[in-house]
Structure formats: structure tokens, C-alpha cells
Coordinates of N, CA, C and O in Angstrom, one line a residue:
X1 N -65.5 -18.9 20.4 CA -64.3 -18.1 20.1 C -63.2 -18.5 21.2 O -63.2 -17.9 22.3
X2 N -62.4 -19.4 20.9 CA -61.4 -19.9 21.9 C -60.0 -19.4 21.7 O -59.2 -19.5 22.5
X3 N -59.8 -18.8 20.5 CA -58.4 -18.3 20.3 C -58.2 -16.9 21.0 O -59.1 -16.2 21.1
X4 N -56.9 -16.6 21.3 CA -56.6 -15.3 22.0 C -56.7 -14.2 21.0 O -56.5 -14.4 19.8
X5 N -57.0 -13.0 21.5 CA -57.1 -11.9 20.7 C -55.7 -11.5 20.2 O -54.8 -11.4 21.0
X6 N -55.5 -11.2 18.9 CA -54.2 -10.9 18.3 C -53.3 -12.0 18.1 O -52.1 -11.9 17.8
X7 N -53.8 -13.2 18.1 CA -53.0 -14.4 17.8 C -52.7 -14.4 16.3 O -53.4 -14.1 15.5
X8 N -51.5 -15.0 16.0 CA -51.1 -15.1 14.6 C -51.2 -16.5 14.1 O -50.6 -16.9 13.1
X9 N -52.1 -17.3 14.8 CA -52.2 -18.7 14.4 C -53.0 -18.8 13.0 O -52.8 -19.7 12.3
X10 N -53.9 -17.8 12.8 CA -54.7 -17.9 11.5 C -54.3 -16.7 10.7 O -54.0 -15.6 11.2
X11 N -54.4 -16.8 9.3 CA -54.0 -15.7 8.5 C -55.0 -14.5 8.6 O -54.7 -13.4 8.2
X12 N -56.2 -14.8 9.1 CA -57.2 -13.7 9.2 C -56.8 -12.7 10.2 O -57.2 -11.5 10.2
X13 N -56.1 -13.1 11.3 CA -55.8 -12.1 12.4 C -54.5 -11.5 12.1 O -53.5 -12.2 11.9
X14 N -54.4 -10.2 12.2 CA -53.1 -9.5 12.1 C -52.7 -9.6 10.6 O -53.5 -9.6 9.7
X15 N -51.4 -9.5 10.4 CA -50.9 -9.6 9.0 C -50.6 -11.0 8.6 O -50.0 -11.7 9.4
X16 N -50.9 -11.4 7.4 CA -50.6 -12.8 7.0 C -49.1 -13.0 6.8 O -48.4 -12.0 6.5
X17 N -48.6 -14.2 7.0 CA -47.2 -14.5 6.9 C -46.7 -14.2 5.4 O -45.6 -13.9 5.2
X18 N -47.6 -14.4 4.5 CA -47.2 -14.2 3.1 C -46.9 -12.7 2.8 O -45.9 -12.4 2.1
X19 N -47.6 -11.9 3.4 CA -47.4 -10.4 3.3 C -46.1 -10.0 3.9 O -45.3 -9.3 3.4
X20 N -45.8 -10.6 5.1 CA -44.5 -10.4 5.7 C -43.3 -10.9 4.9 O -42.3 -10.2 4.8
X21 N -43.5 -12.0 4.3 CA -42.4 -12.6 3.5 C -42.1 -11.8 2.3 O -41.0 -11.6 1.9
X22 N -43.2 -11.2 1.6 CA -43.0 -10.4 0.5 C -42.3 -9.1 0.8 O -41.5 -8.5 0.1
X23 N -42.6 -8.5 2.0 CA -42.0 -7.3 2.4 C -40.5 -7.5 2.7 O -39.7 -6.6 2.4
X24 N -40.2 -8.6 3.3 CA -38.7 -8.9 3.6 C -37.9 -9.1 2.3 O -36.8 -8.7 2.2
X25 N -38.5 -9.7 1.3 CA -37.8 -10.0 0.0 C -37.8 -8.8 -0.9 O -37.1 -8.9 -2.0
X26 N -38.4 -7.7 -0.6 CA -38.4 -6.5 -1.5 C -37.0 -5.9 -1.6 O -36.3 -5.8 -0.6
X27 N -36.7 -5.4 -2.8 CA -35.4 -4.8 -3.0 C -35.6 -3.3 -2.7 O -36.7 -2.8 -2.6
X28 N -34.5 -2.6 -2.5 CA -34.6 -1.1 -2.3 C -33.9 -0.8 -1.0 O -32.8 -1.1 -0.8
X29 N -34.7 -0.1 -0.2 CA -34.2 0.3 1.1 C -33.4 1.6 0.9 O -33.7 2.4 0.0
X30 N -32.4 1.9 1.7 CA -31.7 3.1 1.7 C -30.9 3.2 0.4 O -30.8 4.3 -0.2
X31 N -30.3 2.1 -0.1 CA -29.5 2.2 -1.3 C -30.4 2.4 -2.5 O -30.0 3.0 -3.5
X32 N -31.6 1.9 -2.5 CA -32.4 2.0 -3.7 C -33.0 3.4 -3.9 O -33.4 3.8 -5.0
X33 N -33.0 4.2 -2.8 CA -33.7 5.5 -2.9 C -32.7 6.6 -3.3 O -33.1 7.7 -3.6
X34 N -31.4 6.3 -3.3 CA -30.4 7.3 -3.6 C -30.2 7.4 -5.1 O -30.4 6.4 -5.8
X35 N -29.8 8.5 -5.6 CA -29.5 8.6 -7.0 C -28.1 8.1 -7.4 O -27.4 7.6 -6.5
X36 N -27.7 8.2 -8.6 CA -26.4 7.7 -9.0 C -25.2 8.4 -8.3 O -24.2 7.7 -7.9
X37 N -25.3 9.7 -8.0 CA -24.3 10.4 -7.3 C -24.2 10.0 -5.9 O -23.2 9.9 -5.3
X38 N -25.4 9.8 -5.3 CA -25.4 9.3 -3.9 C -24.8 8.0 -3.7 O -24.1 7.7 -2.8
X39 N -25.1 7.1 -4.7 CA -24.5 5.7 -4.6 C -23.0 5.8 -4.8 O -22.2 5.1 -4.2
X40 N -22.5 6.7 -5.7 CA -21.1 6.8 -6.0 C -20.4 7.4 -4.7 O -19.3 6.9 -4.4
X41 N -21.0 8.4 -4.1 CA -20.5 8.9 -2.8 C -20.4 7.8 -1.8 O -19.4 7.7 -1.0
X42 N -21.4 7.0 -1.6 CA -21.4 5.9 -0.7 C -20.3 4.9 -1.0 O -19.6 4.5 -0.1
X43 N -20.1 4.6 -2.3 CA -19.1 3.7 -2.7 C -17.7 4.2 -2.2 O -16.9 3.5 -1.7
X44 N -17.4 5.5 -2.5 CA -16.1 6.1 -2.1 C -16.0 6.2 -0.6 O -14.9 6.0 -0.1
X45 N -17.0 6.4 0.1 CA -17.0 6.4 1.6 C -16.6 5.1 2.1 O -15.8 4.9 3.1
X46 N -17.2 4.0 1.5 CA -16.9 2.7 1.9 C -15.4 2.3 1.6 O -14.8 1.6 2.3
X47 N -14.9 2.8 0.4 CA -13.5 2.5 0.1 C -12.6 3.2 1.1 O -11.6 2.5 1.6
X48 N -12.8 4.4 1.5 CA -12.0 5.1 2.5 C -12.1 4.3 3.9 O -11.1 4.1 4.5
X49 N -13.3 3.9 4.2 CA -13.4 3.1 5.5 C -12.6 1.8 5.5 O -12.0 1.5 6.5
X50 N -12.6 1.1 4.3 CA -11.9 -0.1 4.2 C -10.4 0.2 4.2 O -9.6 -0.6 4.8
X51 N -9.9 1.2 3.6 CA -8.5 1.6 3.6 C -8.0 1.9 5.0 O -6.8 1.7 5.3
X52 N -8.9 2.5 5.8 CA -8.5 2.8 7.2 C -8.3 1.5 8.0 O -7.6 1.6 9.0
X53 N -8.9 0.4 7.6 CA -8.8 -0.8 8.3 C -7.5 -1.6 8.0 O -7.1 -2.5 8.7
X54 N -6.8 -1.2 6.9 CA -5.6 -1.9 6.4 C -4.5 -1.6 7.4 O -4.2 -0.5 7.8
X55 N -3.7 -2.7 7.6 CA -2.5 -2.5 8.4 C -1.4 -2.3 7.5 O -0.9 -3.2 6.8
X56 N -0.9 -1.1 7.4 CA 0.1 -0.7 6.4 C 1.5 -1.1 7.0 O 1.8 -1.0 8.2
X57 N 2.4 -1.6 6.1 CA 3.8 -2.0 6.6 C 4.6 -0.8 6.9 O 4.4 0.3 6.4
X58 N 5.6 -1.0 7.8 CA 6.5 0.0 8.2 C 7.5 0.2 7.1 O 7.6 -0.6 6.1
X59 N 8.3 1.2 7.2 CA 9.3 1.4 6.1 C 10.3 0.3 6.0 O 10.7 -0.1 4.9
X60 N 10.7 -0.3 7.2 CA 11.6 -1.4 7.2 C 11.0 -2.7 6.5 O 11.7 -3.4 5.7
X61 N 9.8 -2.9 6.9 CA 9.1 -4.1 6.3 C 8.9 -3.9 4.8 O 9.1 -4.8 4.0
X62 N 8.6 -2.7 4.4 CA 8.4 -2.4 2.9 C 9.7 -2.6 2.2 O 9.7 -3.2 1.1
X63 N 10.8 -2.1 2.7 CA 12.1 -2.3 2.0 C 12.5 -3.8 2.0 O 13.0 -4.3 1.0
X64 N 12.2 -4.5 3.0 CA 12.5 -6.0 3.1 C 11.7 -6.7 2.0 O 12.2 -7.5 1.2
X65 N 10.4 -6.4 1.9 CA 9.5 -7.0 1.0 C 9.9 -6.7 -0.5 O 9.9 -7.6 -1.3
X66 N 10.3 -5.5 -0.7 CA 10.8 -5.0 -2.0 C 12.0 -5.8 -2.4 O 12.2 -6.2 -3.6
X67 N 13.0 -5.9 -1.5 CA 14.2 -6.6 -1.8 C 13.9 -8.1 -2.1 O 14.5 -8.6 -3.1
X68 N 13.1 -8.7 -1.3 CA 12.7 -10.1 -1.6 C 12.1 -10.3 -3.0 O 12.4 -11.2 -3.7
X69 N 11.2 -9.4 -3.4 CA 10.5 -9.5 -4.7 C 11.6 -9.3 -5.8 O 11.6 -10.0 -6.8
X70 N 12.5 -8.3 -5.7 CA 13.4 -8.0 -6.7 C 14.4 -9.2 -6.9 O 14.7 -9.6 -8.0
X71 N 14.8 -9.8 -5.7 CA 15.7 -11.0 -5.8 C 15.0 -12.2 -6.5 O 15.6 -12.9 -7.3
X72 N 13.7 -12.4 -6.1 CA 13.0 -13.5 -6.7 C 12.8 -13.3 -8.2 O 12.9 -14.2 -9.0
X73 N 12.5 -12.0 -8.6 CA 12.4 -11.7 -10.0 C 13.7 -12.0 -10.8 O 13.7 -12.5 -11.9
X74 N 14.8 -11.6 -10.2 CA 16.1 -11.8 -10.9 C 16.3 -13.3 -11.0 O 16.8 -13.8 -12.0
X75 N 16.0 -14.1 -10.0 CA 16.2 -15.6 -10.0 C 15.3 -16.2 -11.1 O 15.8 -17.0 -11.9
X76 N 14.1 -15.7 -11.2 CA 13.2 -16.3 -12.3 C 13.7 -15.8 -13.7 O 13.6 -16.6 -14.6
X77 N 14.2 -14.6 -13.8 CA 14.7 -14.2 -15.1 C 15.9 -15.0 -15.5 O 16.0 -15.5 -16.6
X78 N 16.8 -15.3 -14.5 CA 17.9 -16.2 -14.8 C 17.4 -17.6 -15.2 O 18.0 -18.2 -16.2
X79 N 16.5 -18.2 -14.5 CA 16.0 -19.5 -14.8 C 15.3 -19.5 -16.2 O 15.6 -20.5 -17.0
X80 N 14.5 -18.5 -16.6 CA 13.9 -18.5 -17.9 C 15.0 -18.3 -19.0 O 14.9 -18.9 -20.1
X81 N 16.0 -17.5 -18.7 CA 17.1 -17.3 -19.7 C 17.8 -18.6 -20.0 O 18.1 -19.0 -21.1
X82 N 18.1 -19.4 -18.9 CA 18.8 -20.7 -19.1 C 17.9 -21.7 -19.9 O 18.4 -22.3 -20.8
X83 N 16.6 -21.7 -19.5 CA 15.7 -22.6 -20.2 C 15.6 -22.2 -21.7 O 15.6 -23.1 -22.6
X84 N 15.5 -20.9 -22.0 CA 15.4 -20.4 -23.3 C 16.6 -20.7 -24.1 O 16.5 -21.1 -25.3
X85 N 17.8 -20.5 -23.5 CA 19.0 -20.8 -24.2 C 19.1 -22.3 -24.5 O 19.6 -22.7 -25.6
X86 N 18.7 -23.2 -23.6 CA 18.7 -24.6 -23.8 C 17.8 -25.0 -24.9 O 18.1 -25.8 -25.8
X87 N 16.6 -24.5 -24.9 CA 15.6 -24.8 -26.0 C 16.1 -24.3 -27.4 O 16.0 -25.0 -28.4
X88 N 16.7 -23.1 -27.4 CA 17.2 -22.6 -28.7 C 18.3 -23.5 -29.2 O 18.4 -23.7 -30.4
X89 N 19.2 -23.9 -28.4 CA 20.3 -24.8 -28.8 C 19.7 -26.2 -29.2 O 20.2 -26.7 -30.2
X90 N 18.7 -26.7 -28.6 CA 18.1 -27.9 -29.0 C 17.4 -27.8 -30.3 O 17.5 -28.7 -31.2
X91 N 16.8 -26.7 -30.6 CA 16.1 -26.5 -31.9 C 17.1 -26.3 -33.0 O 17.0 -26.9 -34.1
X92 N 18.3 -25.6 -32.7 CA 19.3 -25.5 -33.7 C 19.9 -26.9 -34.0 O 20.3 -27.2 -35.2
X93 N 20.1 -27.7 -33.0 CA 20.6 -29.0 -33.2 C 19.7 -29.9 -34.0 O 20.1 -30.7 -34.9
X94 N 18.4 -29.9 -33.7 CA 17.4 -30.7 -34.4 C 17.2 -30.3 -35.8 O 17.2 -31.1 -36.8
X95 N 17.0 -29.0 -36.1 CA 16.7 -28.5 -37.4 C 17.9 -27.9 -38.1 O 17.7 -27.4 -39.2
X96 N 19.1 -28.0 -37.6 CA 20.3 -27.6 -38.2 C 20.6 -26.2 -38.3 O 21.2 -25.6 -39.1

């Protein structure tokens, strides 16, 4: 008997590695034991926690961003209007 007492070198001593691997791969845990309302409450708590991490813009930044978006939308509307007018005139010219 040359091996040390409690050695994990052989599967006979202590817990086998296969048993440890199957326990780690098992599903469940704290989330698996809660009912549907517990999981829903956890979900909403996580949402609130994430929203607290968000860096919200100041009033000045928000007005600047809003102005930039509105100006960009107006430019795109104008571009689409010009392209639509050109295509409609081209179709009228081709098909009479």
C-alpha cells in the first residue's frame, strides 16, 4: 500500500471524477427551484438593476440629440422625395 490516504489518483478513493463532472453539468440551482412568479420577480429585479447602471443623458444632451435626429429625418425625407419625383417623371416619360 504505497499511495497516500485520501489520494484522488484512483477512482476507488474519494469521489470519482465522473461523478463530479455530472454534478457540475446538472441544471437547476437557485433558478430551477423557484416557481414562475419567483422567476418573473427575479427578471424584473434584474431589469431594475440594469437600468440603474445606465448613464442617462442630461436635458441639454437630450435636446441636442433630438434636434440632430429631426434634422437628419428631414434631410432623408427630402432626398427620398427628390428620388421619387425623378422616378415618377422617368416612368411617365418611358410609358407615356
